[in-house]
CSV table of C-alpha atoms in Angstrom, one decimal:
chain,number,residue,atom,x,y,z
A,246,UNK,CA,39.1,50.4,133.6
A,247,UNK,CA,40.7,51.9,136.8
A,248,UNK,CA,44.1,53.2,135.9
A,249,UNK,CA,45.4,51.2,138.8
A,250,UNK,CA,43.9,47.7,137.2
A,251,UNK,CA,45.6,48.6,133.5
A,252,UNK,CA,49.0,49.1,135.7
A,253,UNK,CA,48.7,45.7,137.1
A,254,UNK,CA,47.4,44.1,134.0
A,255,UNK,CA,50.8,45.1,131.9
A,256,UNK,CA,52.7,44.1,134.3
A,257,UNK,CA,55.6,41.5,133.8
A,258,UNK,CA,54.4,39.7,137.1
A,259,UNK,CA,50.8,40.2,136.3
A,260,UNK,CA,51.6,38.5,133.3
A,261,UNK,CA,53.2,35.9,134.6
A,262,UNK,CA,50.6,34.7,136.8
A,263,UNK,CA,47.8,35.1,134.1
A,264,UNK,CA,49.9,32.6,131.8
A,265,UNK,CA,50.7,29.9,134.3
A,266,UNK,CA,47.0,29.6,135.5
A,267,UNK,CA,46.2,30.0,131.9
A,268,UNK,CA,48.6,27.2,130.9
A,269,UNK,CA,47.1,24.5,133.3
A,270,UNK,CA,43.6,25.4,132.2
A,271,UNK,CA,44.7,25.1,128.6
A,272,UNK,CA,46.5,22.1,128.0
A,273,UNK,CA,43.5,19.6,128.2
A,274,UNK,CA,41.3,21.7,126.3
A,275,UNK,CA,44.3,22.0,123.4
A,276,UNK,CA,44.6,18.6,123.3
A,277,UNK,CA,40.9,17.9,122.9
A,278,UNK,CA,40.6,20.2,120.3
A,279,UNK,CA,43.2,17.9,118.4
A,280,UNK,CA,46.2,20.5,118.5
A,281,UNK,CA,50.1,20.1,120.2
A,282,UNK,CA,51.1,23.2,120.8
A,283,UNK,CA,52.3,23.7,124.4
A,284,UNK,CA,52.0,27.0,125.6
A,285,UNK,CA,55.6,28.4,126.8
A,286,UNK,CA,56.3,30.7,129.8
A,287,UNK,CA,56.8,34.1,128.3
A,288,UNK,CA,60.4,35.2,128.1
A,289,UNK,CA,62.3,36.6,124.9
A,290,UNK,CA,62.5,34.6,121.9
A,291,UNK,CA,65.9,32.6,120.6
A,292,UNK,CA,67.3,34.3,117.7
A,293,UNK,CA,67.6,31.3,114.8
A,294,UNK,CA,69.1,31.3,111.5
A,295,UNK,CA,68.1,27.9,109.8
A,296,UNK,CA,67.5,26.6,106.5
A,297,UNK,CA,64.0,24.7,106.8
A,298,UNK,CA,63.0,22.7,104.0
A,299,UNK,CA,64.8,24.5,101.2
A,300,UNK,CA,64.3,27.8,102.7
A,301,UNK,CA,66.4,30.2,105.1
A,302,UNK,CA,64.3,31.0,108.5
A,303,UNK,CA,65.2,33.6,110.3
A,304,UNK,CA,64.1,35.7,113.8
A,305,UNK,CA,65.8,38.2,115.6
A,306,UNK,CA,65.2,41.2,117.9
A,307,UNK,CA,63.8,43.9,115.4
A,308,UNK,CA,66.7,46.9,113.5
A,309,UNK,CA,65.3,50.4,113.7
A,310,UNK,CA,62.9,49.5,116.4
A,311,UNK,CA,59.1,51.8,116.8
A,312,UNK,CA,58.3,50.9,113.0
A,313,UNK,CA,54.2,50.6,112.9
A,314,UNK,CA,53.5,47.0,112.3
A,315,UNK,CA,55.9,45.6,115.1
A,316,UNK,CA,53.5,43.5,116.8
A,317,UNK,CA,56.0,40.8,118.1
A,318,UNK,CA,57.7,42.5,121.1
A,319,UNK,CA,60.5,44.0,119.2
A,320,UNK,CA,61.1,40.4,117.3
A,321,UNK,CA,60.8,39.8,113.7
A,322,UNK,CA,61.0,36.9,111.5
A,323,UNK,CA,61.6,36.6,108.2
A,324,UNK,CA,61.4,34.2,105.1
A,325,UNK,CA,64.6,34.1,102.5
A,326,UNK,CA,64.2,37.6,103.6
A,327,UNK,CA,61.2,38.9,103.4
A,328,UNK,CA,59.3,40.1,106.4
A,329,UNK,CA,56.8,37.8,108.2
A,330,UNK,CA,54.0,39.5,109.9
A,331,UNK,CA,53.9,37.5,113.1
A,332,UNK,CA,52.8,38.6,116.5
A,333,UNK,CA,52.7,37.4,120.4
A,334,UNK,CA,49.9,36.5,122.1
A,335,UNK,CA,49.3,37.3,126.0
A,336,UNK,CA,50.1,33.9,126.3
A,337,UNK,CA,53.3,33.8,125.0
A,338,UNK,CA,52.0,32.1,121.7
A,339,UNK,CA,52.9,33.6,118.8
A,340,UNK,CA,51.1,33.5,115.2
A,341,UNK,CA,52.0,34.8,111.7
A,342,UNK,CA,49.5,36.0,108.9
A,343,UNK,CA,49.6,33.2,106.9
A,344,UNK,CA,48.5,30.7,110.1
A,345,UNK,CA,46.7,33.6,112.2
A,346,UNK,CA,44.2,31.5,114.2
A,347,UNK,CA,46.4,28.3,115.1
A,348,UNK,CA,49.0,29.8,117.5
A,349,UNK,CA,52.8,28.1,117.8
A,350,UNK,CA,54.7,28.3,121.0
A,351,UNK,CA,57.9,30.0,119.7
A,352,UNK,CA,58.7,32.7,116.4
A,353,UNK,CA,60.7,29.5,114.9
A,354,UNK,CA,57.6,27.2,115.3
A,355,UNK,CA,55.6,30.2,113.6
A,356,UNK,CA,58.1,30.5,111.0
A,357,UNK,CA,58.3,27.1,110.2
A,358,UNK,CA,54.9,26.8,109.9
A,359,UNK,CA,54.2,29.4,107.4
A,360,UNK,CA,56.7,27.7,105.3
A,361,UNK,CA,54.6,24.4,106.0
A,362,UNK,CA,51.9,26.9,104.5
A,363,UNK,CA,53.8,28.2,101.9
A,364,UNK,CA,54.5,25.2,100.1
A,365,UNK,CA,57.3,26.6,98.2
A,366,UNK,CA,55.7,29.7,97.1
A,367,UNK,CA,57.2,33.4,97.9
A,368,UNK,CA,56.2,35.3,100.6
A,369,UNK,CA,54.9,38.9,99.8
A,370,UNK,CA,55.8,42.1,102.0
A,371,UNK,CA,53.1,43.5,103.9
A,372,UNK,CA,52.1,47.0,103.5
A,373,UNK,CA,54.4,49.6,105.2
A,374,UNK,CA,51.5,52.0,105.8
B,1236,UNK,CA,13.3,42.1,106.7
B,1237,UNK,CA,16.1,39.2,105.9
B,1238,UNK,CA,15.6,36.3,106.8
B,1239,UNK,CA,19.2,34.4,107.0
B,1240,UNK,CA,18.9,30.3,106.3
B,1241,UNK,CA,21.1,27.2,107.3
B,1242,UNK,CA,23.1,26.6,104.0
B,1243,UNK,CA,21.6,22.9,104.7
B,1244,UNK,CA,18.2,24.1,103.9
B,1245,UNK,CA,19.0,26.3,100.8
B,1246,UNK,CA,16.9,25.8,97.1
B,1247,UNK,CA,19.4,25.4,94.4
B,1248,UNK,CA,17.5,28.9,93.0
B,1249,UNK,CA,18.9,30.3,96.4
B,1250,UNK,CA,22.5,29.0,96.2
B,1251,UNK,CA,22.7,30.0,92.7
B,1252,UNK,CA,21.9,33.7,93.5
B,1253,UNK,CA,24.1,33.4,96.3
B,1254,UNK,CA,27.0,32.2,94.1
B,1255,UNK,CA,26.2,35.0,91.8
B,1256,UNK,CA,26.0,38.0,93.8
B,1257,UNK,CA,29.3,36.9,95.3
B,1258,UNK,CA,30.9,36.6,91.7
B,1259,UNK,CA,29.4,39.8,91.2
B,1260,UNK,CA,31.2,41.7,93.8
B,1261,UNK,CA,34.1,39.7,93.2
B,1262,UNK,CA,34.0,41.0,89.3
B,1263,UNK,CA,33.1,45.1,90.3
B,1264,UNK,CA,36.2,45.1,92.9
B,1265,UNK,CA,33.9,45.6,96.0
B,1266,UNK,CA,34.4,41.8,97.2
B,1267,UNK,CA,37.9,42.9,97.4
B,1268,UNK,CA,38.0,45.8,99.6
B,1269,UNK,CA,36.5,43.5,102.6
B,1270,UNK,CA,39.3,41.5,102.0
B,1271,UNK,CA,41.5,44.3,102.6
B,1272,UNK,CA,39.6,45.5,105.9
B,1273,UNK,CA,39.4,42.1,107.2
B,1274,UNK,CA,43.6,41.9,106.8
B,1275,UNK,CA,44.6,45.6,108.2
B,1276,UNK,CA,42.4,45.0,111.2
B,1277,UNK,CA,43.9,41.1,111.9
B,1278,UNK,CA,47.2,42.6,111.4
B,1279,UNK,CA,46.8,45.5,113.9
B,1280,UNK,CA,44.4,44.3,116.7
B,1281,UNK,CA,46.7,43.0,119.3
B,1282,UNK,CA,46.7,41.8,123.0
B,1283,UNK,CA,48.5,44.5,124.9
B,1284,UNK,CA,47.5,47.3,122.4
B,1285,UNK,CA,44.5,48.9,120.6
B,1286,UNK,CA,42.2,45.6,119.7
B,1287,UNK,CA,38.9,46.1,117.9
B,1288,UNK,CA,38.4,43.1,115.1
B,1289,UNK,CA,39.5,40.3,117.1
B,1290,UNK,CA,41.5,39.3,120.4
B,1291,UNK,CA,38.5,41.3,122.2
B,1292,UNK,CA,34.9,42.2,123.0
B,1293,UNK,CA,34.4,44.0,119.9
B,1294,UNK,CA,35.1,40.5,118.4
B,1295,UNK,CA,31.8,39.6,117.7
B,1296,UNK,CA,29.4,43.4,117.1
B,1297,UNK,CA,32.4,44.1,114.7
B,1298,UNK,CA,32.3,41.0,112.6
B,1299,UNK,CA,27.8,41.4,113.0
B,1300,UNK,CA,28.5,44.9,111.1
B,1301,UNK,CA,31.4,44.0,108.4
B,1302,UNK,CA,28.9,41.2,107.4
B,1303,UNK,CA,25.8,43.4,107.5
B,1304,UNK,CA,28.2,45.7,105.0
B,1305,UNK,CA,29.0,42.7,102.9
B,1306,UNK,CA,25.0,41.6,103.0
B,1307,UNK,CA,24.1,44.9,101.8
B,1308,UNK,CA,26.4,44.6,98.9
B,1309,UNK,CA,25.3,41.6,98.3
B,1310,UNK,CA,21.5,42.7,98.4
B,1311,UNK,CA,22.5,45.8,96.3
B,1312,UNK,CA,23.4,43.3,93.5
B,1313,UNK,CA,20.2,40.9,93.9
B,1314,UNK,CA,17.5,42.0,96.7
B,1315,UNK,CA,16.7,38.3,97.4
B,1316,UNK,CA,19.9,37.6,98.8
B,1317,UNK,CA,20.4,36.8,102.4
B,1318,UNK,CA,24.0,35.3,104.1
B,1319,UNK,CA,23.5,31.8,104.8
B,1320,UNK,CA,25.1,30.4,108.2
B,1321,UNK,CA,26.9,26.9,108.2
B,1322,UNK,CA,26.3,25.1,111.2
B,1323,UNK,CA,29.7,23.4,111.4
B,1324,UNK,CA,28.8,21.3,114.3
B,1325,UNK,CA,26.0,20.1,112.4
B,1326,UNK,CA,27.6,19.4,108.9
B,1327,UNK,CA,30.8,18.4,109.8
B,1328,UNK,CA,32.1,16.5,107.1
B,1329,UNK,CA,33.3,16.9,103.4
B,1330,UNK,CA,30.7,15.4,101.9
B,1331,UNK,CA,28.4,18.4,103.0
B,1332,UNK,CA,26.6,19.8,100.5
B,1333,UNK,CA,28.0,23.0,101.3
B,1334,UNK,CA,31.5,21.7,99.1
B,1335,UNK,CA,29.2,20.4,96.3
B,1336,UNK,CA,30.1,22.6,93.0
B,1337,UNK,CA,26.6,23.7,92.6
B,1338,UNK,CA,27.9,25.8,96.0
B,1339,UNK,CA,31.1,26.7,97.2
B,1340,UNK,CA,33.0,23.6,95.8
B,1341,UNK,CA,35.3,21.5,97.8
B,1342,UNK,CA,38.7,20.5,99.4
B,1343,UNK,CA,41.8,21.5,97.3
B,1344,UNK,CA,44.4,19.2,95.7
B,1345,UNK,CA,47.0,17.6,98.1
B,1346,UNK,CA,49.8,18.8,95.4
B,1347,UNK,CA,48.8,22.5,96.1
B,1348,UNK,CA,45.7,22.9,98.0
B,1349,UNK,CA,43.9,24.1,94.6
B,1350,UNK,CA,40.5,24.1,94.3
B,1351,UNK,CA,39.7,22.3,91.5
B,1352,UNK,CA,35.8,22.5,91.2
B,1353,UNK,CA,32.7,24.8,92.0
B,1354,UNK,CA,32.3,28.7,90.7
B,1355,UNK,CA,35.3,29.4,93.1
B,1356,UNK,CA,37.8,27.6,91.5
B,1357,UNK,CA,40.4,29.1,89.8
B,1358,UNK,CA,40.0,26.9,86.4
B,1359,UNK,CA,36.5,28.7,86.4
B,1360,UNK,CA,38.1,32.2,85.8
B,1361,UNK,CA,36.2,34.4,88.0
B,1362,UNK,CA,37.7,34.0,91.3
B,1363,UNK,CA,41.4,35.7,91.3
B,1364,UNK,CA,43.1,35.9,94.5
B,1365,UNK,CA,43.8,39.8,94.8
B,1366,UNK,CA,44.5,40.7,98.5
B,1367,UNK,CA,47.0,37.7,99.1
B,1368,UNK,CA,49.8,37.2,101.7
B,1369,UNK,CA,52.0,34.9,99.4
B,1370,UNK,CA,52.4,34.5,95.4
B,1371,UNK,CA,50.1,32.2,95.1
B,1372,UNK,CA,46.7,33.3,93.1
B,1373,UNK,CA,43.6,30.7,93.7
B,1374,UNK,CA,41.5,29.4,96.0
B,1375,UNK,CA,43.2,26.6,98.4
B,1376,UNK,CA,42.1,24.5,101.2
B,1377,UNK,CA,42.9,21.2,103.3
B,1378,UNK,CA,39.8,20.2,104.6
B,1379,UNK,CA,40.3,18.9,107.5
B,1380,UNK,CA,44.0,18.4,107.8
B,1381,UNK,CA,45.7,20.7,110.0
B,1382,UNK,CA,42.9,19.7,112.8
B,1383,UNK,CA,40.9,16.7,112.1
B,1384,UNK,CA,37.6,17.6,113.7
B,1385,UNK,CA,35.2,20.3,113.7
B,1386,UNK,CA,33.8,21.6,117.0
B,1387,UNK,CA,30.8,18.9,118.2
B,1388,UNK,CA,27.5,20.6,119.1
B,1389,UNK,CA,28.3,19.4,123.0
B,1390,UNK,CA,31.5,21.9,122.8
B,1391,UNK,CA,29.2,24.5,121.8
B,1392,UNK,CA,26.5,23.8,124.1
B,1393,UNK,CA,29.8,24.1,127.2
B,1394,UNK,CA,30.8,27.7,125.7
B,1395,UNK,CA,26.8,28.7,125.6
B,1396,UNK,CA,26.5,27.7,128.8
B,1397,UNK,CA,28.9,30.6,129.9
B,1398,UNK,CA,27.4,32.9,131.7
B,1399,UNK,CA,29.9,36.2,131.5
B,1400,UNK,CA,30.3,38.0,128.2
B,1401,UNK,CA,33.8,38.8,128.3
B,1402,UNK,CA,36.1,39.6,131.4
B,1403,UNK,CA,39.5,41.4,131.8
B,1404,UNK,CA,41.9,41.5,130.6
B,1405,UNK,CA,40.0,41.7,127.2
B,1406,UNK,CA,41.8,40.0,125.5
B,1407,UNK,CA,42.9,35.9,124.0
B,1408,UNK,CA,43.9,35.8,127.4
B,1409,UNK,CA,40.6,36.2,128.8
B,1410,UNK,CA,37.5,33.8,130.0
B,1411,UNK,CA,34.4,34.4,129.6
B,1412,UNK,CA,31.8,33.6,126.6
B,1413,UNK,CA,33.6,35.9,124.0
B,1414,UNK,CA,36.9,34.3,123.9
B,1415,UNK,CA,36.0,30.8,124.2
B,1416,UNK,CA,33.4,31.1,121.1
B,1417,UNK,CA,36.9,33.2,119.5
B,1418,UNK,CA,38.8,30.2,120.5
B,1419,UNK,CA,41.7,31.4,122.1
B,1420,UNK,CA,40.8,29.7,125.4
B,1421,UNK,CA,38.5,26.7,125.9
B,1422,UNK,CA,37.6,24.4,123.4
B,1423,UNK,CA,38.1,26.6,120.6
B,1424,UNK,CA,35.6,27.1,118.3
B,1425,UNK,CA,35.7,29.7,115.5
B,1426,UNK,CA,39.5,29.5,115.6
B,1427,UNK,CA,39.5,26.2,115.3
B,1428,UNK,CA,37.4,25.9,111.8
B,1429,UNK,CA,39.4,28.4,110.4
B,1430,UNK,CA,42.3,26.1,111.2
B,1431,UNK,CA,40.4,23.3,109.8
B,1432,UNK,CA,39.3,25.0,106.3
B,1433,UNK,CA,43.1,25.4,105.7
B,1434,UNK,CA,43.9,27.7,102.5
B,1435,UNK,CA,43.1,31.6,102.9
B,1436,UNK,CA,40.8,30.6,105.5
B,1437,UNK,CA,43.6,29.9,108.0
B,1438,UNK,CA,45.1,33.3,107.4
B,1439,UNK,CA,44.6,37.2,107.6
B,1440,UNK,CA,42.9,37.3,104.1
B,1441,UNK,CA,40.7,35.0,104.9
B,1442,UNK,CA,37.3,36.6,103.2
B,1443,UNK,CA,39.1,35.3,100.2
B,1444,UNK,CA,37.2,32.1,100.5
B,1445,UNK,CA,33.4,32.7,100.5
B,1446,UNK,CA,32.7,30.3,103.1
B,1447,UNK,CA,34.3,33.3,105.3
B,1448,UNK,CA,30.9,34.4,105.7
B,1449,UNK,CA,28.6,31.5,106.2
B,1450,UNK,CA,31.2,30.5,109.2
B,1451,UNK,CA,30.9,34.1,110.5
B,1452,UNK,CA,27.3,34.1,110.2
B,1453,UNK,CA,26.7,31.1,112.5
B,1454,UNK,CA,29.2,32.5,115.1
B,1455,UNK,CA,26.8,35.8,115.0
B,1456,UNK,CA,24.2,32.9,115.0
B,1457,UNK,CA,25.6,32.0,118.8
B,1458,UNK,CA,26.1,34.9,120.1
B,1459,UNK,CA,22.7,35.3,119.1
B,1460,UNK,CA,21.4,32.2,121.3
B,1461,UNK,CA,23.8,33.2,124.3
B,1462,UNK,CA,21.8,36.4,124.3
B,1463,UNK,CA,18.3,34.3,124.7
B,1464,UNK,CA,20.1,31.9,126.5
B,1465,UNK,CA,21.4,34.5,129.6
B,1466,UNK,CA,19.1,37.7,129.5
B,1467,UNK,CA,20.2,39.3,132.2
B,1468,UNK,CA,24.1,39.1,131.2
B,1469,UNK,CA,25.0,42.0,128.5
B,1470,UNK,CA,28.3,43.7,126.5
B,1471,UNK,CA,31.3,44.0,128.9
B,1472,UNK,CA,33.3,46.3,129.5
B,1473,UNK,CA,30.8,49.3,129.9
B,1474,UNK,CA,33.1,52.4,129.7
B,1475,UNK,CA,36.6,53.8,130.6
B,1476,UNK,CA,38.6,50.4,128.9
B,1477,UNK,CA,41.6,51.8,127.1
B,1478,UNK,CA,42.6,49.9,123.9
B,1479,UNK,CA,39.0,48.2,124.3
B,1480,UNK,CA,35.9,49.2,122.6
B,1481,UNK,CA,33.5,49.8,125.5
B,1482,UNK,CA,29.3,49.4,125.0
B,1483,UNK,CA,28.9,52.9,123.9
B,1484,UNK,CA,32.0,53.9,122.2
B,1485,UNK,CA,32.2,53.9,118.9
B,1486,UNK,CA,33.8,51.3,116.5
B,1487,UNK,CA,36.7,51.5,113.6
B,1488,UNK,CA,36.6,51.7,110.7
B,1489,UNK,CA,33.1,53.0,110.8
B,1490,UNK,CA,32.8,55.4,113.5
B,1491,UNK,CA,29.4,55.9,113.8
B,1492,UNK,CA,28.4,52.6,115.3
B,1493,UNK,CA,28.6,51.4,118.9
B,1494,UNK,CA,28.7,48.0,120.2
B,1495,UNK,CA,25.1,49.0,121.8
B,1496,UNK,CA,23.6,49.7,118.6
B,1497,UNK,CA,24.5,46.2,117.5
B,1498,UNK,CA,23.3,44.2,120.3
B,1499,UNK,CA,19.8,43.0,119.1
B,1500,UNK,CA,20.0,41.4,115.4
B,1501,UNK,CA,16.3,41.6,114.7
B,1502,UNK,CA,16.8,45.4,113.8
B,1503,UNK,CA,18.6,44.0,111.2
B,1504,UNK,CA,18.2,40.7,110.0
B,1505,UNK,CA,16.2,37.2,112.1
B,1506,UNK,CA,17.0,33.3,111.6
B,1507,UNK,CA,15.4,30.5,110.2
B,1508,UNK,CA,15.3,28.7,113.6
């Protein structure tokens, strides 16, 4: 690819534009395919701090920053502490390890849906490699 | 040369040798290992960085090699052995005979999503969950619950019927053929039965549950028929894509195999139909 076209592709604006056209094209085919998950506008994610169903949710921009499997745009979220591995899609989605192919429109809708998926068991850390 | 069948038409001599080439590389560690693979490259292929398992064009010669690997391993264990597809548009229910127990056994418990019949199941002692996210250690699923209905063969006749490969920017943001059969845009089809196995299929270990590969060898199956379907469209991008595995470049976590040497699947393997 031209290195002009990779500029414009990761750009903020370029972005933009791809997810709004992408979010009126989506939203009929989501809800044919029997899913409700609107897509969002990018912009950075609400910290939250919440207990949801028994369990302390929490996402907020990442400590230490550069670490190898940050994948979320400098945002983690974790489960009664332990690290989720979620990440962001170009749409703004976001989806975690333990729901990687059903994407959620925010890191708390992510989060909440891996302990959906959990059903009370504990989440295990992901490598550090 | 292998021949690989609809699980529909299977003899119970051929599902049983299926089961038990599976439980074999299950029992010798190696079933394992693509487990692992599958997870590091789910967890590291993303949209505005390198992307070679998924979220991109390598989606589908990347998933035609890692099950060549894991047909080869299979085949090393009993030569008859071929990967059966499931035509999920086709058999569509939970009656299929795919989730009898003579096969892969079917939906899990609504207490715990445990399956609770077929070799697979974790009363049946050879199936432990290894390569997990969580702390649970046996096979779950939901069939059908998180998303009621698998893709109809009129949604898969729409995404055949497009006639690009792939388009920038290369990613689940993308149109074009690739990403709708991916199922990040469009209809969404192989996203959308991993969503609707539930269990390990719905996350990044997902090899843990055997119909991984059945599911994977019917989406290989489509890109198969898009190819005979639009002969004069091919692999895109050609060259100079950073982050995106190009026709000729070579792809992790093999190195010595390019998306060109992957394009026609009767080197390696033809279909029942």
């Amino acid at each position: 690819m031209p290195d002009i076209t990779r500029r414009r592709a990761l750009t903020a604006t370029a972005a933009l534009a791809t997810t709004a056209a992408v979010a009126a094209l989506a939203a009929p085919a989501a809800s044919a395919a029997g899913h409700d998950h609107p897509m969002p506008m990018p912009q950075p994610p609400s910290t939250f701090d919440e207990v949801y169903k028994g369990r302390r949710i929490q996402g907020r921009p990442m400590s230490g920053g550069g670490h190898h499997h940050e994948h979320g745009g400098g945002f983690e979220v974790l489960i009664d502490g332990v690290p989720l591995h979620v990440m962001r899609n170009a749409d703004g989605s976001w989806i975690s390890v333990v729901s990687h192919y059903d994407p959620m429109a925010t890191p708390r809708a992510a989060a909440r849906a891996a302990v959906d998926e959990l059903q009370g068991a504990p989440l295990l850390p992901f490598p550090t490699n | 040369m292998t021949v690989r069948k609809n699980q529909a038409a299977l003899t119970t001599d051929e599902k049983k040798r299926f089961v038990g080439a599976v439980l074999e590389l299950k029992r010798n560690g190696r079933y394992d290992e693509f487990v692992r693979t599958h997870n590091e490259f789910i967890m590291s292929d993303t949209d505005s960085g390198e992307r070679t398992g998924h979220r991109s064009p390598s989606f589908l010669p990347w998933h035609r090699r890692f099950l060549l690997d894991f047909e080869q391993a299979l085949q090393s264990v009993d030569s008859s052995v071929a990967l059966p597809y499931w035509d999920w548009s086709t058999d569509r229910t939970t009656r299929a005979a795919l989730w009898a127990p003579d096969f892969l056994g079917g939906t899990g418990r609504s207490a715990d999503g445990r399956v609770m019949d077929g070799p697979f199941s974790a009363s049946a002692g050879n199936w432990p969950m290894t390569i997990r996210v969580d702390g649970r250690s046996f096979l779950r699923r939901s069939l059908g619950t998180a998303v009621r209905e698998l893709p109809t063969p009129a949604e898969v006749e729409s995404v055949l019927s497009i006639p690009t490969y792939d388009m920038a920017p290369y990613n689940s943001a993308s149109d074009g053929f690739r990403n709708n059969l991916e199922g990040w845009r469009g209809v969404n089809l192989h996203n959308r039965v991993h969503v609707w196995v539930g269990g390990q299929m719905a996350t990044g270990v997902s090899p843990n549950d055997p119909v991984f590969w059945l599911h994977h060898a019917y989406v290989d199956k489509l890109w198969a028929q898009w190819q005979r379907r639009h002969p004069g469209a091919g692999y895109a991008p050609t060259g100079g894509t950073p982050d995106v595995v190009d026709l000729d470049e070579t792809m992790k976590p093999w190195n010595d195999v390019r998306p060109a040497d992957l394009l026609d699947h009767t080197k390696f393997y033809t279909f029942d139909s």
